[in-house]
mmCIF file of C-alpha atoms in Angstrom:
data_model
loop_
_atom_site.group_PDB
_atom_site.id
_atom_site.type_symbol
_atom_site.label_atom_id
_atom_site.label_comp_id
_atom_site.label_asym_id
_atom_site.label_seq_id
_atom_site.Cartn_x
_atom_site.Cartn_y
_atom_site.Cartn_z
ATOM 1 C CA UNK P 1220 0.000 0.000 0.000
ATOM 2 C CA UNK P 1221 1.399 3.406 -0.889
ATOM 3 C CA UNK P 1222 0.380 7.127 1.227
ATOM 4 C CA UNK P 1223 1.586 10.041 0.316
ATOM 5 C CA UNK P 1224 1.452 13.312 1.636
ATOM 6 C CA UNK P 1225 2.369 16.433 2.511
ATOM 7 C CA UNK P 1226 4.833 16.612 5.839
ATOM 8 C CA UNK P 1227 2.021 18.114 7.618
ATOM 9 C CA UNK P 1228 0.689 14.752 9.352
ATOM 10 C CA UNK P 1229 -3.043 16.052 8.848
ATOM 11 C CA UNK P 1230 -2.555 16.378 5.320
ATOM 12 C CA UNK P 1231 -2.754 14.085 1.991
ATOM 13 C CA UNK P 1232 -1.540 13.991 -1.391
ATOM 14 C CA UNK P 1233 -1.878 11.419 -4.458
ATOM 15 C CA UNK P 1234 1.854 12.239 -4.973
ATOM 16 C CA UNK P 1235 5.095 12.718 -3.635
ATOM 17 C CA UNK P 1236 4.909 15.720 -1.051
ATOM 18 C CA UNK P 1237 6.830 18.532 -2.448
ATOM 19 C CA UNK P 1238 8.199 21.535 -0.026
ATOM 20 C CA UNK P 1239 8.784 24.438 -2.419
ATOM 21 C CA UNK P 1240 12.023 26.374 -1.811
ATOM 22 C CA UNK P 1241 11.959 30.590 -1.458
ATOM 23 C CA UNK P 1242 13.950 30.224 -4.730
ATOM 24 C CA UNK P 1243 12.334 29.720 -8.008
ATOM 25 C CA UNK P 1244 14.323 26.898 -9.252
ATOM 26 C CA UNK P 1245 12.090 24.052 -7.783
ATOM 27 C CA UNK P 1246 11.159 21.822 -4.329
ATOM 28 C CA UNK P 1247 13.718 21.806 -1.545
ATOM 29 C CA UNK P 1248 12.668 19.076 0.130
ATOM 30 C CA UNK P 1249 10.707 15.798 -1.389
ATOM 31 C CA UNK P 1250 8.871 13.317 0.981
ATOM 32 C CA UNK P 1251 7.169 10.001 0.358
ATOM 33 C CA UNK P 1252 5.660 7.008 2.708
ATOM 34 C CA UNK P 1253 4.877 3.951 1.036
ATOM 35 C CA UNK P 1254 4.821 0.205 2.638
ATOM 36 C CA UNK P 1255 6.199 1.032 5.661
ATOM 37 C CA UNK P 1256 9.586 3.163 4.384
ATOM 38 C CA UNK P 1257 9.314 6.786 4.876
ATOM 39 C CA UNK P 1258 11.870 9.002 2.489
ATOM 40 C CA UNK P 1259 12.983 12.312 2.714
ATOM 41 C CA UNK P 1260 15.008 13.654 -0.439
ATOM 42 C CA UNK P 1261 17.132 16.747 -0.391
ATOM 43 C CA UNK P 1262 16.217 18.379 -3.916
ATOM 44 C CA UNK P 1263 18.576 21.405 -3.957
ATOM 45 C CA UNK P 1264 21.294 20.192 -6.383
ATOM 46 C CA UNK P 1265 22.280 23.299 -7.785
ATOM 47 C CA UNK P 1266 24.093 24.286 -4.264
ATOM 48 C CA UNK P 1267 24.184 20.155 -3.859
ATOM 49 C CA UNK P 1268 21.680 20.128 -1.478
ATOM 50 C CA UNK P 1269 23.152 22.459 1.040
ATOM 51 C CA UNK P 1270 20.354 22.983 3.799
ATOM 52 C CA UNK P 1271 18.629 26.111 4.502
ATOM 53 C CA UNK P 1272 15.986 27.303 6.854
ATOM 54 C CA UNK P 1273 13.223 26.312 4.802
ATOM 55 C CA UNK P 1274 14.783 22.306 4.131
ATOM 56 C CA UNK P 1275 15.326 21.922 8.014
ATOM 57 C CA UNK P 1276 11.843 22.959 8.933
ATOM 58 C CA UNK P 1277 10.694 20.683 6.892
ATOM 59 C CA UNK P 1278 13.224 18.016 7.389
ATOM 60 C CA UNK P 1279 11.313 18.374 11.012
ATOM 61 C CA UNK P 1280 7.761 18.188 9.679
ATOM 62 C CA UNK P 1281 9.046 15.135 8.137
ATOM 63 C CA UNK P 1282 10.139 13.328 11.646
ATOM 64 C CA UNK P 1283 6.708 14.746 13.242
ATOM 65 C CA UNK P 1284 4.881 12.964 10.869
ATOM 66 C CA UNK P 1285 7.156 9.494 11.129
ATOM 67 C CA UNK P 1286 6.872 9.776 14.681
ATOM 68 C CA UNK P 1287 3.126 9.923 14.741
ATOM 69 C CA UNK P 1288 2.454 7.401 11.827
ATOM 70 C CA UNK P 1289 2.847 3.482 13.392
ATOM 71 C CA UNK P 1290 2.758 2.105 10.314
ATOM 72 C CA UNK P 1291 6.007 3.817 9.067
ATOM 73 C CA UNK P 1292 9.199 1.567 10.047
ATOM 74 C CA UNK P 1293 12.170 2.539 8.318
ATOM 75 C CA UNK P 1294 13.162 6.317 6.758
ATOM 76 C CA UNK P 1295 16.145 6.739 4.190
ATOM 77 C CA UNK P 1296 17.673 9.966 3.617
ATOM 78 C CA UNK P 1297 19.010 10.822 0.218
ATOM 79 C CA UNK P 1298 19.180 13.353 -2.123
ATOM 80 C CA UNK P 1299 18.744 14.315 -5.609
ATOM 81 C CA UNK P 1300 21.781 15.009 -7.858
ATOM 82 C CA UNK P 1301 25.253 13.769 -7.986
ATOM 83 C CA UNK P 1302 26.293 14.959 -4.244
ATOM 84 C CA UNK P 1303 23.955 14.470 -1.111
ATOM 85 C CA UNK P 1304 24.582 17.184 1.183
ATOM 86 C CA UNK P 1305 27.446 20.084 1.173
ATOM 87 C CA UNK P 1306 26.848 21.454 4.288
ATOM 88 C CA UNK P 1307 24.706 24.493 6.006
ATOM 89 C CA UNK P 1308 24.048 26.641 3.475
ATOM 90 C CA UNK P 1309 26.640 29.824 3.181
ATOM 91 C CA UNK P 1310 23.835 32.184 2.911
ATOM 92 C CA UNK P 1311 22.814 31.830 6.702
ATOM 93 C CA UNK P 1312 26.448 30.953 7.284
ATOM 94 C CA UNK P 1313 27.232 34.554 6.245
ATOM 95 C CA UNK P 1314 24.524 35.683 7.948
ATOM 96 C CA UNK P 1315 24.857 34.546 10.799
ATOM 97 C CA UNK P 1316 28.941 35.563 11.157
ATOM 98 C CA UNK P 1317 27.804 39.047 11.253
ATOM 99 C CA UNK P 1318 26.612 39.052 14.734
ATOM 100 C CA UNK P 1319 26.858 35.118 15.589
ATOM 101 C CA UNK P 1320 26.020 36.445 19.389
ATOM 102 C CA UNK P 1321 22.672 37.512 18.451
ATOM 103 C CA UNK P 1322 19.518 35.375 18.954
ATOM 104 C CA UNK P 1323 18.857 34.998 15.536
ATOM 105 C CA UNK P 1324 21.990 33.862 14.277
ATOM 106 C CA UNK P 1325 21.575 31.112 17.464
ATOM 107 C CA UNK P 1326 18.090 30.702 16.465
ATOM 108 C CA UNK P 1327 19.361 29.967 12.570
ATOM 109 C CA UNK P 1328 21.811 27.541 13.646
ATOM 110 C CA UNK P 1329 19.956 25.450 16.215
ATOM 111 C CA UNK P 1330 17.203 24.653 13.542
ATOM 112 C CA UNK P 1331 19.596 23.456 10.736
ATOM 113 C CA UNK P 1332 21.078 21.347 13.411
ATOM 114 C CA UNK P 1333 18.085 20.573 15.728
ATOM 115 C CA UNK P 1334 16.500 19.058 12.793
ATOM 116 C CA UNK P 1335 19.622 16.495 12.428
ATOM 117 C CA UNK P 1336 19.044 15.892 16.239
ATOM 118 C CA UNK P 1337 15.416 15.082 15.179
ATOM 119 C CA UNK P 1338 16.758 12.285 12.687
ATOM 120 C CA UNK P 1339 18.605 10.782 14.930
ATOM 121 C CA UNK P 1340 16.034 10.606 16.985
ATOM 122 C CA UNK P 1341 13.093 8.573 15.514
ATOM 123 C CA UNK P 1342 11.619 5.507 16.914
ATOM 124 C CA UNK P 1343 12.856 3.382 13.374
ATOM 125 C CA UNK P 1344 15.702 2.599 11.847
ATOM 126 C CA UNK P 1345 17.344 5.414 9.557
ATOM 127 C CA UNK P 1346 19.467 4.972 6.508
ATOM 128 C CA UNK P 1347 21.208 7.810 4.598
ATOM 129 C CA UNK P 1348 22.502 6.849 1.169
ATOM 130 C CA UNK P 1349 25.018 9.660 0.244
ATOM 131 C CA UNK P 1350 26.438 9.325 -3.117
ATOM 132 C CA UNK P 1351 29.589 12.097 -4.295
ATOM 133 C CA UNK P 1352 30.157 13.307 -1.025
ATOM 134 C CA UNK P 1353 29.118 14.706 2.424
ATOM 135 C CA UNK P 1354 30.650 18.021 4.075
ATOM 136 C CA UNK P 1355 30.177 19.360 7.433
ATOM 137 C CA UNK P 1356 26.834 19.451 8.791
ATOM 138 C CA UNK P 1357 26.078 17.416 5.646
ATOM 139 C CA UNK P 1358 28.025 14.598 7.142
ATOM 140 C CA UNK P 1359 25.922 15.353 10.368
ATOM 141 C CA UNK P 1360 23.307 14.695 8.577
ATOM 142 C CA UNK P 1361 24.287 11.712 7.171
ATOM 143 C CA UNK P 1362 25.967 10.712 10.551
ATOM 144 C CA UNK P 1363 22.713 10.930 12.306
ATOM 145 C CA UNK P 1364 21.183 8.187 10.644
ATOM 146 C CA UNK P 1365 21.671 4.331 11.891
ATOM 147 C CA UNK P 1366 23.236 3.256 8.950
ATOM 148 C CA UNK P 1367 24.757 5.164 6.403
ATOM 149 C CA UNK P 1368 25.737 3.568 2.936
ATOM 150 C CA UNK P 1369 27.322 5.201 0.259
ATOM 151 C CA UNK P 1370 29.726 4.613 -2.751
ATOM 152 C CA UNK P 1371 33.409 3.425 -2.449
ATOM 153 C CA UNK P 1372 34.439 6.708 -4.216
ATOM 154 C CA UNK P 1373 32.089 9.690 -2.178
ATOM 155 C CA UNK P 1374 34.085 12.199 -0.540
ATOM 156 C CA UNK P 1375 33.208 12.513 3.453
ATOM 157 C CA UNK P 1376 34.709 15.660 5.006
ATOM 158 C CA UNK P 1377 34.405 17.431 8.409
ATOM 159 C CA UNK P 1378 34.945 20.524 6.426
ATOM 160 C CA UNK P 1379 34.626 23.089 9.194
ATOM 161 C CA UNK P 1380 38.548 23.799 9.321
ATOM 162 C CA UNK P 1381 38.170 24.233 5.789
ATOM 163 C CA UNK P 1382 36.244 27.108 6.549
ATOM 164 C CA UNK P 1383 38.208 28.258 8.901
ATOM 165 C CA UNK P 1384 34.878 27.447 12.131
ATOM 166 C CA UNK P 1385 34.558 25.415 14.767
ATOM 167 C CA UNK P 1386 32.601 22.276 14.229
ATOM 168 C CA UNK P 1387 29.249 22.525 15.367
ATOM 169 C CA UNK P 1388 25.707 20.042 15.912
ATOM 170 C CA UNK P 1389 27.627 17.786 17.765
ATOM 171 C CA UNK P 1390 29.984 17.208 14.938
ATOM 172 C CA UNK P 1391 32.736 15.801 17.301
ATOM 173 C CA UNK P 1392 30.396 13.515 19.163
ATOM 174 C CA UNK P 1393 29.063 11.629 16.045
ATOM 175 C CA UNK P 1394 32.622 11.406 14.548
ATOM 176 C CA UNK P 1395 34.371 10.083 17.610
ATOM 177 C CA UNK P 1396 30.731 7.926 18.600
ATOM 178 C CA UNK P 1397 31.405 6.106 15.024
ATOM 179 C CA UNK P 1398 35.385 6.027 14.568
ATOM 180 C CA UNK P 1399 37.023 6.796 17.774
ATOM 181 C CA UNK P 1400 39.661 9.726 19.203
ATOM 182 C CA UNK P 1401 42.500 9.147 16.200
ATOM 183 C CA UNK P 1402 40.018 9.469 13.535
ATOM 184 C CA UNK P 1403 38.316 12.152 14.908
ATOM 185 C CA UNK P 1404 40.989 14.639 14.972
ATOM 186 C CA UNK P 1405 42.030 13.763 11.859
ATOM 187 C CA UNK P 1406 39.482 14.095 10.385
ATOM 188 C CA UNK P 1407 38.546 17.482 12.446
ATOM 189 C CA UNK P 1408 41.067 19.451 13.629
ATOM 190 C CA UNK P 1409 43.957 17.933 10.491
ATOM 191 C CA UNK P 1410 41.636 18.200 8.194
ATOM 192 C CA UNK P 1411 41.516 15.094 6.852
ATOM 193 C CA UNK P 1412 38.516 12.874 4.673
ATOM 194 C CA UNK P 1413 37.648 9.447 3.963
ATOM 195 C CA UNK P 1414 36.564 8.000 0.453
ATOM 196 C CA UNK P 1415 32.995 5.490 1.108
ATOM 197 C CA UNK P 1416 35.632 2.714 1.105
ATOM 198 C CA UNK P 1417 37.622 3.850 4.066
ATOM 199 C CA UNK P 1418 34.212 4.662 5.918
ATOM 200 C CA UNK P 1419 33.576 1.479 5.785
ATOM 201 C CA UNK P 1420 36.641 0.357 6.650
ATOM 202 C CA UNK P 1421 36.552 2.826 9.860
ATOM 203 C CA UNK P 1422 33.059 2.345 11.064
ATOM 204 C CA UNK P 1423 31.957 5.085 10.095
ATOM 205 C CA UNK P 1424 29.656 3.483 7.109
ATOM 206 C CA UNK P 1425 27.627 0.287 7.105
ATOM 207 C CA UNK P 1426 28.149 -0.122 3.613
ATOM 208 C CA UNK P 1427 29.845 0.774 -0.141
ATOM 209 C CA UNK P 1428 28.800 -0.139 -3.441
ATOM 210 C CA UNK P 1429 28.340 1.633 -6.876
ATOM 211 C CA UNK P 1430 25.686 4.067 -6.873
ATOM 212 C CA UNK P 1431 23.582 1.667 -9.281
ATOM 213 C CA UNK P 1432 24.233 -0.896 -7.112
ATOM 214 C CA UNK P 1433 22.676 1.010 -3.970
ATOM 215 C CA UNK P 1434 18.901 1.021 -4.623
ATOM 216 C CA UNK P 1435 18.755 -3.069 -4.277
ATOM 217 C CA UNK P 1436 20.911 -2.285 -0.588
ATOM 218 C CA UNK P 1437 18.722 -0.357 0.854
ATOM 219 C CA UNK P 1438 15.600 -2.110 -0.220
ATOM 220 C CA UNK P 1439 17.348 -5.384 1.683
ATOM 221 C CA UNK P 1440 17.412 -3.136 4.202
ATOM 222 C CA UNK P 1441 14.247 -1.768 4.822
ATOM 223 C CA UNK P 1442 12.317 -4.699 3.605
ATOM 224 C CA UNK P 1443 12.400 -6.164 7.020
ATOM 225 C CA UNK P 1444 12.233 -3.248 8.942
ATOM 226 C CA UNK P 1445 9.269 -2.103 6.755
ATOM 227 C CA UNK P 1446 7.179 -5.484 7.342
ATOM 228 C CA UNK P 1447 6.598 -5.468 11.350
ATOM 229 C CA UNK P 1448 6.730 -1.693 12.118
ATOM 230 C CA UNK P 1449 5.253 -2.427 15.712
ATOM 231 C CA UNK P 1450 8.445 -4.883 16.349
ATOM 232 C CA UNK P 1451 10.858 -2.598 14.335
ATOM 233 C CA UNK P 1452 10.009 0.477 16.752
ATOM 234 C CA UNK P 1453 10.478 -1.496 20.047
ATOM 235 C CA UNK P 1454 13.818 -2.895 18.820
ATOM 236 C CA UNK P 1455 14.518 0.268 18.353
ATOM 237 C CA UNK P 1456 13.514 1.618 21.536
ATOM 238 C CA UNK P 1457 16.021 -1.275 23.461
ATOM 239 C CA UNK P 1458 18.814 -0.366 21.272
ATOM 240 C CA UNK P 1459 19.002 3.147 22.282
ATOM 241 C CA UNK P 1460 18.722 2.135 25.698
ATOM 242 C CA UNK P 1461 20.960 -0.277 25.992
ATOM 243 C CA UNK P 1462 23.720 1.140 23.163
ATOM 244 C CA UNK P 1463 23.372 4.565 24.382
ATOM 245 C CA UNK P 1464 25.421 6.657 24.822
ATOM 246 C CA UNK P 1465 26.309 5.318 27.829
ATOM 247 C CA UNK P 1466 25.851 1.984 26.929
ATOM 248 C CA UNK P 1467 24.546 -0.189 29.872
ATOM 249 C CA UNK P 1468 25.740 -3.148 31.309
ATOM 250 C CA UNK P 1469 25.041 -6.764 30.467
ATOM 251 C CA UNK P 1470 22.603 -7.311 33.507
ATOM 252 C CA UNK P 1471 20.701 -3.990 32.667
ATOM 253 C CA UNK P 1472 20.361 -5.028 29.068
ATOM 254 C CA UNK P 1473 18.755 -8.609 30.007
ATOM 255 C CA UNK P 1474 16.172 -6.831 32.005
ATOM 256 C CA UNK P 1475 15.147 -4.300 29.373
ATOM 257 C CA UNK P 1476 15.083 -6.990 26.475
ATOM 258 C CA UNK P 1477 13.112 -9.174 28.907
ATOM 259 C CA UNK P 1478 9.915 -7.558 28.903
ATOM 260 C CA UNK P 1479 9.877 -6.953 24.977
ATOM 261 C CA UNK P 1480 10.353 -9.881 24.107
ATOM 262 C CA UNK P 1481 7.726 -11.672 27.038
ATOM 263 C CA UNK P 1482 5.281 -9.211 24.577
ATOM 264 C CA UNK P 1483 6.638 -10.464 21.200
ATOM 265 C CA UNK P 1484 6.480 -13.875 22.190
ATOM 266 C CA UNK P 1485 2.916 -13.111 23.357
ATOM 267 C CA UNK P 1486 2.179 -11.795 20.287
ATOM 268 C CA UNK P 1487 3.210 -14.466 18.016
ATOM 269 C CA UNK P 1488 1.489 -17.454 19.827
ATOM 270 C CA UNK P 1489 2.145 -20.810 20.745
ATOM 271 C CA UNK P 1490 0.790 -22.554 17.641
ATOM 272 C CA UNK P 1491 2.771 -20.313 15.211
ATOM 273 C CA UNK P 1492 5.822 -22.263 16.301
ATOM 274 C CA UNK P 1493 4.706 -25.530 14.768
ATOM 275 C CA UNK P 1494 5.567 -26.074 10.929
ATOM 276 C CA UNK P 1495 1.944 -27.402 11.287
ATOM 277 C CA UNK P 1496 0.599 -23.910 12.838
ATOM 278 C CA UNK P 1497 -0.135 -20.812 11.117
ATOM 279 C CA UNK P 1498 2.418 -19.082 9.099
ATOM 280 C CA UNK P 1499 5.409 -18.229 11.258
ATOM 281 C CA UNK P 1500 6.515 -14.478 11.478
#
């Protein structure tokens, strides 16, 4: 079964939701929810999907309406074009340097990264898929998600000491959360990058394959996910308790797991156990 809509939860569509950018030149943001997988695509090639005011607000309309809608278990993040996300966009950059002390400057940077924060923090599994390369709070983005795959040859760079800033959105965090201390400042303060391949080799991606290779990835990845949204959401809910940060101890993670799956076991029934029962989940 396949709903559309627009990000607003109340609202419907009979295609994919389209959030229209200030600038003429097309949507920013394109959304669609269909059998369970939820995707949000950065359409702002042209400055290769840099995010502005307008995509963040909606990249939080977006996680409202996932975290509302129990039949949604999985989201992937991409993006149109041949790179998926270049950063904060240098307009409100250079905006806000004029007076970065002032509440809206604050205000302008919290909401491109409090919308990353939002990512990060849905009840189902997230997958970005970032093909050509990922800068800055584009690799926050990216970084926020559970599983990021990309291609061997994309191009992921802190990029703030390019630019001569301190990292911001928690940038150190996710980088040393997915490839430890070394890495980190290496990629941070020596202003280093990694190709896909040496993500993967690091941690710091799940996966790297040619970009027409992707598409059959992800949907082995969010087929699962996508069939028992109920179950998907409460895995979900253990990992993050257990895995943290902090990650608990062994004895803590029996006892939450215990519970969940006392219900899941309830749930499935005694009889579909038998290769004689009903069909087994």
């Amino acid at each position: 079964m396949t709903t559309e809509g627009t990000t607003n939860p109340s609202a419907s569509g009979s295609g994919p939701t389209r959030t229209t950018s200030a600038e003429a030149d097309g949507p920013a943001i394109l959304t669609s929810f269909t059998d369970g997988v939820a995707r949000l695509t950065l359409t702002n090639p042209r400055r290769k999907n840099a995010i502005n005011l307008e995509m963040a607000a909606a990249i939080e309309e977006f996680c409202d309406r996932v975290a509302d809608d129990a039949s949604v278990g999985v989201v992937v993040v991409d993006a149109a074009g041949q790179y998926f996300c270049s950063g904060a966009d240098t307009r409100d950059l250079a905006s806000s340097s004029a007076d970065p002390a002032s509440p809206e400057a604050v205000a302008r940077t919290s909401a491109v990264y409090g919308a990353f924060v939002r990512v990060g923090s849905l009840p189902v599994p997230t997958i970005s898929v970032v093909i050509g390369g990922a800068v800055g709070a584009g690799l926050n983005l990216a970084m926020a998600t559970d599983i990021m795959v990309t291609t061997p040859d994309a191009v992921l760079d802190s990029g703030f000491l390019t630019r001569s800033i301190h990292p911001g959105g928690g940038h150190l965090s996710l980088l040393g959360r997915a490839v430890g201390w070394s890495a980190t400042i290496a990629l941070a303060a020596c202003g280093q990058s990694l190709t896909g391949e040496q993500a993967v080799a690091r941690g710091l991606a799940y996966a790297a394959a040619p970009a027409e290779e992707l598409p059959a990835l992800v949907d082995g990845l969010t087929g699962p996910a996508a069939r028992d949204p109920e179950l998907t959401r409460r895995v979900m809910t253990s990992a993050r308790l257990e895995l943290g940060p902090p990650a608990v101890s062994w004895a803590s993670a029996l006892e939450i797991e215990r519970g969940v799956q006392m219900w899941s076991m309830s749930r499935k029934g005694k009889q579909a156990w038998s290769s004689r029962g009903p069909e087994r989940r």
